[in-house]
Coordinates of C-alpha atoms in Angstrom, one line a residue:
X1 CA -0.4 0.2 -0.1
X2 CA 1.4 3.4 -0.8
X3 CA 1.9 6.2 1.7
X4 CA 0.6 8.7 -0.5
X5 CA -2.6 9.4 -3.4
X6 CA -3.2 6.5 -5.4
X7 CA -4.8 7.5 -8.9
X8 CA -8.5 7.4 -8.8
X9 CA -10.7 5.9 -12.1
X10 CA -13.3 8.6 -11.6
X11 CA -12.3 12.1 -10.5
X12 CA -12.8 14.8 -8.2
X13 CA -13.7 18.3 -8.7
X14 CA -13.2 21.3 -6.3
X15 CA -15.1 24.8 -6.1
X16 CA -16.6 26.9 -3.9
X17 CA -20.0 27.7 -3.2
X18 CA -20.9 31.4 -2.1
X19 CA -23.9 30.5 0.2
X20 CA -26.1 33.4 0.6
X21 CA -27.7 31.7 3.8
X22 CA -24.6 31.4 5.9
X23 CA -23.8 35.0 4.5
X24 CA -23.3 37.1 8.3
X25 CA -24.1 33.6 10.3
X26 CA -23.7 34.2 13.8
X27 CA -20.1 32.8 14.3
X28 CA -18.8 34.9 11.8
X29 CA -17.6 31.9 10.1
X30 CA -17.0 31.4 6.1
X31 CA -20.1 32.3 3.9
X32 CA -18.3 30.5 0.8
X33 CA -17.5 26.9 1.3
X34 CA -15.8 24.2 -0.7
X35 CA -18.0 21.7 -2.1
X36 CA -16.0 18.7 -3.4
X37 CA -17.8 16.6 -6.5
X38 CA -17.1 13.3 -7.6
X39 CA -17.6 12.0 -10.9
X40 CA -17.5 8.5 -11.6
X41 CA -15.4 6.3 -14.4
X42 CA -17.2 7.6 -18.2
X43 CA -18.9 10.5 -16.7
X44 CA -17.4 12.4 -19.5
X45 CA -18.0 10.1 -22.2
X46 CA -21.5 10.1 -22.4
X47 CA -24.9 12.3 -21.6
X48 CA -26.0 9.5 -18.8
X49 CA -27.6 11.4 -15.8
X50 CA -26.6 9.8 -12.4
X51 CA -28.1 9.4 -9.1
X52 CA -26.3 11.4 -6.2
X53 CA -25.0 10.7 -2.8
X54 CA -24.2 13.2 -0.5
X55 CA -21.4 12.7 1.7
X56 CA -21.2 14.2 5.3
X57 CA -18.6 14.4 8.4
X58 CA -18.5 14.0 11.7
X59 CA -17.9 16.5 14.8
X60 CA -14.8 18.4 14.1
X61 CA -14.8 17.5 10.6
X62 CA -13.9 19.6 7.6
X63 CA -14.0 18.6 3.7
X64 CA -10.6 18.8 2.9
X65 CA -9.9 16.5 5.9
X66 CA -11.6 13.7 3.5
X67 CA -7.9 13.1 2.4
X68 CA -5.9 13.0 5.4
X69 CA -4.0 9.8 4.8
X70 CA -3.3 7.7 8.3
X71 CA -0.4 4.8 8.3
X72 CA -1.4 1.4 6.5
X73 CA -4.8 3.0 5.4
X74 CA -6.4 4.6 2.5
X75 CA -9.0 7.7 2.9
X76 CA -12.5 7.5 2.0
X77 CA -12.5 9.0 -1.5
X78 CA -10.2 6.5 -2.5
X79 CA -12.2 3.5 -1.2
X80 CA -15.0 5.2 -2.4
X81 CA -13.6 5.3 -6.1
X82 CA -12.9 1.6 -5.8
X83 CA -16.7 1.0 -5.7
X84 CA -17.0 1.8 -9.2
X85 CA -13.5 1.2 -10.9
X86 CA -14.6 -2.2 -12.0
X87 CA -18.3 -1.4 -13.3
X88 CA -20.1 -3.8 -10.8
X89 CA -22.0 -1.3 -8.9
X90 CA -24.5 1.5 -10.8
X91 CA -22.2 4.6 -11.1
X92 CA -23.2 7.4 -9.1
X93 CA -21.9 11.2 -8.4
X94 CA -20.6 11.9 -5.0
X95 CA -20.9 15.5 -3.2
X96 CA -18.5 16.0 0.1
X97 CA -20.0 18.6 1.6
X98 CA -19.0 20.9 4.3
X99 CA -20.9 22.2 7.3
X100 CA -17.6 23.4 9.5
X101 CA -18.2 25.7 12.5
X102 CA -16.1 27.6 14.9
X103 CA -17.7 25.3 17.6
X104 CA -16.6 22.3 15.5
X105 CA -19.6 21.3 13.6
X106 CA -23.3 22.4 13.0
X107 CA -25.0 19.2 13.6
X108 CA -26.3 19.7 9.8
X109 CA -29.3 22.0 11.2
X110 CA -30.7 25.4 11.3
X111 CA -29.9 27.4 14.5
X112 CA -29.8 30.6 15.6
X113 CA -26.4 30.2 17.5
X114 CA -24.6 28.7 14.4
X115 CA -26.2 29.5 11.4
X116 CA -28.8 27.9 8.4
X117 CA -26.4 24.5 7.7
X118 CA -29.6 22.5 7.0
X119 CA -31.1 24.9 4.3
X120 CA -27.2 25.5 3.4
X121 CA -27.3 21.7 2.1
X122 CA -30.9 21.6 1.3
X123 CA -31.9 24.7 -0.3
X124 CA -28.2 25.4 -1.7
X125 CA -26.0 22.7 -2.5
X126 CA -28.3 20.4 -3.6
X127 CA -30.1 22.9 -6.6
X128 CA -26.3 24.1 -7.3
X129 CA -25.5 20.5 -8.1
X130 CA -28.1 19.9 -9.8
X131 CA -27.4 22.9 -11.8
X132 CA -24.2 22.1 -12.4
X133 CA -24.2 18.2 -13.0
X134 CA -26.1 15.5 -14.6
X135 CA -27.9 14.2 -12.3
X136 CA -31.3 12.4 -11.8
X137 CA -32.5 15.2 -9.7
X138 CA -35.5 13.6 -7.5
X139 CA -35.5 12.1 -4.3
X140 CA -35.8 8.0 -5.3
X141 CA -32.2 8.9 -6.9
X142 CA -30.3 11.1 -4.0
X143 CA -28.9 10.1 -1.1
X144 CA -27.0 11.2 2.2
X145 CA -24.3 9.4 4.1
X146 CA -22.3 10.2 7.4
X147 CA -20.5 8.6 10.5
X148 CA -21.1 10.5 13.9
X149 CA -22.3 13.6 13.7
X150 CA -22.5 13.4 9.9
X151 CA -24.3 10.2 10.5
X152 CA -27.0 11.8 12.8
X153 CA -27.2 14.7 9.3
X154 CA -28.0 11.5 7.7
X155 CA -31.1 10.4 9.6
X156 CA -32.7 13.4 10.4
X157 CA -32.1 15.3 6.9
X158 CA -34.3 12.8 4.7
X159 CA -36.8 12.8 7.3
X160 CA -37.1 17.1 7.5
X161 CA -36.6 16.7 3.4
X162 CA -38.1 13.8 2.0
X163 CA -39.0 16.0 -0.8
X164 CA -34.9 16.1 -2.0
X165 CA -33.8 12.7 -0.1
X166 CA -34.8 9.2 -0.7
X167 CA -32.1 7.1 1.1
X168 CA -29.2 7.0 3.2
X169 CA -26.6 5.4 5.3
X170 CA -25.8 6.5 8.9
X171 CA -22.6 5.1 10.5
X172 CA -22.6 5.4 14.3
X173 CA -24.6 8.4 14.4
X174 CA -25.5 10.4 17.0
X175 CA -29.0 9.2 18.4
X176 CA -30.6 8.1 21.6
X177 CA -29.4 11.0 23.0
X178 CA -30.1 10.1 27.1
X179 CA -27.2 7.2 26.3
X180 CA -25.0 8.8 24.1
X181 CA -25.1 12.6 25.6
X182 CA -25.7 12.1 28.9
X183 CA -22.7 11.0 30.2
X184 CA -20.8 14.0 29.1
X185 CA -22.6 16.5 31.1
X186 CA -21.4 16.0 34.8
X187 CA -18.0 15.7 33.6
X188 CA -18.3 18.8 31.6
X189 CA -19.8 20.8 34.7
X190 CA -16.9 19.4 36.5
X191 CA -14.1 20.7 34.1
X192 CA -16.0 24.2 34.1
X193 CA -16.1 24.0 37.8
X194 CA -12.1 23.2 38.3
X195 CA -10.9 25.2 35.2
X196 CA -13.6 28.0 34.2
X197 CA -15.1 28.6 37.8
X198 CA -18.4 27.1 36.6
X199 CA -18.7 29.4 33.2
X200 CA -18.9 28.8 29.8
X201 CA -18.2 32.5 28.8
X202 CA -14.6 31.8 30.7
X203 CA -13.9 28.7 28.6
X204 CA -15.0 30.0 25.5
X205 CA -12.7 33.1 25.9
X206 CA -9.6 31.2 27.0
X207 CA -10.4 28.7 23.9
X208 CA -10.3 31.6 21.5
X209 CA -6.8 33.2 22.5
X210 CA -4.8 30.1 21.8
X211 CA -4.8 26.7 20.1
X212 CA -7.5 24.1 20.5
X213 CA -6.3 21.0 22.5
X214 CA -3.1 22.6 24.6
X215 CA -5.3 21.7 27.3
X216 CA -6.9 18.2 28.2
X217 CA -10.3 19.7 28.4
X218 CA -11.0 21.2 25.4
X219 CA -12.6 18.8 23.0
X220 CA -15.1 17.8 25.4
X221 CA -16.0 21.1 26.3
X222 CA -16.2 22.4 23.1
X223 CA -18.0 19.4 21.7
X224 CA -20.7 20.2 24.2
X225 CA -21.2 23.4 23.7
X226 CA -21.4 22.9 19.5
X227 CA -24.3 20.3 20.4
X228 CA -26.1 22.7 22.5
X229 CA -25.7 25.4 20.3
X230 CA -27.1 23.2 17.5
X231 CA -30.0 22.1 19.7
X232 CA -30.5 24.8 22.0
X233 CA -29.6 27.7 20.2
X234 CA -31.6 31.0 21.5
X235 CA -33.0 33.6 19.0
X236 CA -30.4 36.3 20.3
X237 CA -27.7 34.0 19.4
X238 CA -27.0 32.7 23.3
X239 CA -26.8 29.4 23.9
X240 CA -28.8 27.1 26.7
X241 CA -27.4 24.3 28.6
X242 CA -29.0 21.3 29.2
X243 CA -27.3 21.0 32.9
X244 CA -26.6 23.0 35.4
X245 CA -23.2 23.7 37.5
X246 CA -23.8 20.5 39.1
X247 CA -24.5 18.7 36.2
X248 CA -28.2 18.2 36.8
X249 CA -30.3 18.2 33.7
X250 CA -31.8 21.5 33.1
X251 CA -35.5 20.2 32.1
X252 CA -36.9 22.7 29.7
X253 CA -33.3 22.7 28.1
X254 CA -33.1 18.9 27.6
X255 CA -36.5 18.3 26.2
X256 CA -35.0 20.9 23.4
X257 CA -32.4 18.4 22.7
X258 CA -35.0 15.0 22.6
X259 CA -36.8 16.9 20.3
X260 CA -33.9 16.7 17.7
X261 CA -33.3 12.8 18.8
X262 CA -33.9 10.6 15.2
X263 CA -35.1 7.9 17.5
X264 CA -37.9 9.8 18.8
X265 CA -38.1 12.1 15.4
X266 CA -39.0 8.9 13.8
X267 CA -42.3 8.1 16.0
X268 CA -43.8 11.3 14.6
X269 CA -46.4 10.9 12.0
X270 CA -45.1 12.6 9.1
X271 CA -41.6 11.8 10.0
X272 CA -43.1 7.9 10.0
X273 CA -44.5 8.8 6.9
X274 CA -41.1 10.0 5.0
X275 CA -39.2 7.0 6.5
X276 CA -41.7 4.8 4.8
X277 CA -40.7 6.2 1.8
X278 CA -37.9 5.7 1.3
X279 CA -35.8 3.2 -0.7
X280 CA -32.9 2.4 1.5
X281 CA -31.7 2.6 4.8
X282 CA -28.5 1.4 6.0
X283 CA -27.9 1.8 9.9
X284 CA -24.5 0.1 11.5
X285 CA -22.2 0.8 14.3
X286 CA -19.3 -0.5 16.2
X287 CA -20.5 -3.2 19.3
X288 CA -17.6 -1.2 21.3
X289 CA -18.2 2.4 20.2
X290 CA -17.1 4.4 23.0
X291 CA -20.2 6.6 23.0
X292 CA -22.7 3.8 22.9
X293 CA -23.9 4.7 19.3
X294 CA -24.2 0.9 19.1
X295 CA -27.3 1.3 21.0
X296 CA -28.3 4.3 19.1
X297 CA -28.5 2.9 16.0
X298 CA -30.2 -0.5 17.6
X299 CA -33.2 2.3 18.8
X300 CA -33.2 3.8 15.5
X301 CA -33.8 0.6 13.9
X302 CA -36.4 -0.6 16.4
X303 CA -37.8 2.8 15.8
X304 CA -37.9 2.2 12.1
X305 CA -40.0 -1.4 12.7
X306 CA -42.7 0.8 14.9
X307 CA -43.1 3.3 12.1
X308 CA -43.6 0.7 9.6
X309 CA -40.8 0.5 7.5
X310 CA -40.2 -2.6 5.1
X311 CA -37.5 -4.7 6.4
X312 CA -36.9 -4.8 2.4
X313 CA -35.5 -1.3 2.8
X314 CA -33.5 -1.6 5.8
X315 CA -30.0 -3.0 6.4
X316 CA -28.9 -2.9 9.7
X317 CA -25.7 -4.4 11.2
X318 CA -23.6 -4.1 14.8
X319 CA -19.8 -5.5 13.7
X320 CA -16.6 -5.7 15.9
X321 CA -15.5 -2.1 16.3
X322 CA -14.9 1.2 18.2
X323 CA -16.5 4.6 17.2
X324 CA -12.8 5.5 15.3
X325 CA -11.4 3.6 12.6
X326 CA -14.4 2.4 10.4
X327 CA -14.4 4.2 7.0
X328 CA -13.9 1.0 5.6
X329 CA -17.6 0.2 6.0
X330 CA -18.7 3.1 4.1
X331 CA -17.7 1.8 0.5
X332 CA -20.1 -1.1 2.1
X333 CA -22.9 1.1 2.3
X334 CA -22.1 3.0 -0.8
X335 CA -22.6 0.1 -3.1
X336 CA -25.6 -0.7 -1.1
X337 CA -27.3 2.3 -1.9
X338 CA -26.0 3.0 -5.4
X339 CA -27.9 -0.5 -6.3
X340 CA -30.8 0.9 -4.9
X341 CA -30.9 4.4 -5.8
X342 CA -29.6 3.9 -9.3
X343 CA -31.8 5.0 -12.3

């Protein structure tokens, strides 16, 4: 295995989308966002139209990180290219979307504390792609895929916009919030107490003036705050925390988080209807996931059954693994999705 890039059978175009929806966002983050579009082998040789899979990232992910190459492993764009290189899988266009924020991520939701990232994806990126490439521009031929927070976005986006997306793949996606998030709250409260006088404003001010990661508490504190900004951001741009200085739940704020839990969303009649109409739903997670997202995956699968989703349209799997190092799972889901959304 070469330690540098390998040639692709297809090709990737790098472009910039000038977003009006992200312009003047609350965090002052760039409204000009990179979009990477993978075109499969043969795209330039015919007038054929292609299904599209949107690929979104986990918390702290930005689009350039797709090309990071750890030792003894290959980055996902190469693994995805392999899916189409042999001609055994129906070809598709892949779109790599950036939803980075100064808090490390947006959860692909609209929030007054971060910006309109859900609308950016649905109302700007999708029509931008359809206007520039030969796509099959309807939900039956459009899927979304992601891991962790990207897996969360992959679950909720088709429920919110079934007019756009008809298939999904979620790898260890954030779900069953009382299991995956609650353990973080007392830990974060202790970190705030011991380092920042129980005040997130003190942490944010300190964090802004130095390199991220130079204190052991940085990742956990910014992650919890980033989730709160997405799930319980207020109209004035402030962020309500779901726990107090003792780590005790604040019920009304926690209820706002739970309203965004994919497991609970799937139980709502209009979301259940959207899920029943989907052509393909892939769900997987590692049995040893550190954030217990294997339980979230199982709960989401059960919610689909309760909602009346046909077993024929669902692939569910718990595999031996943890939260990281599971990029080899993505091409398995990609091939499965492409078989089902092919034109």
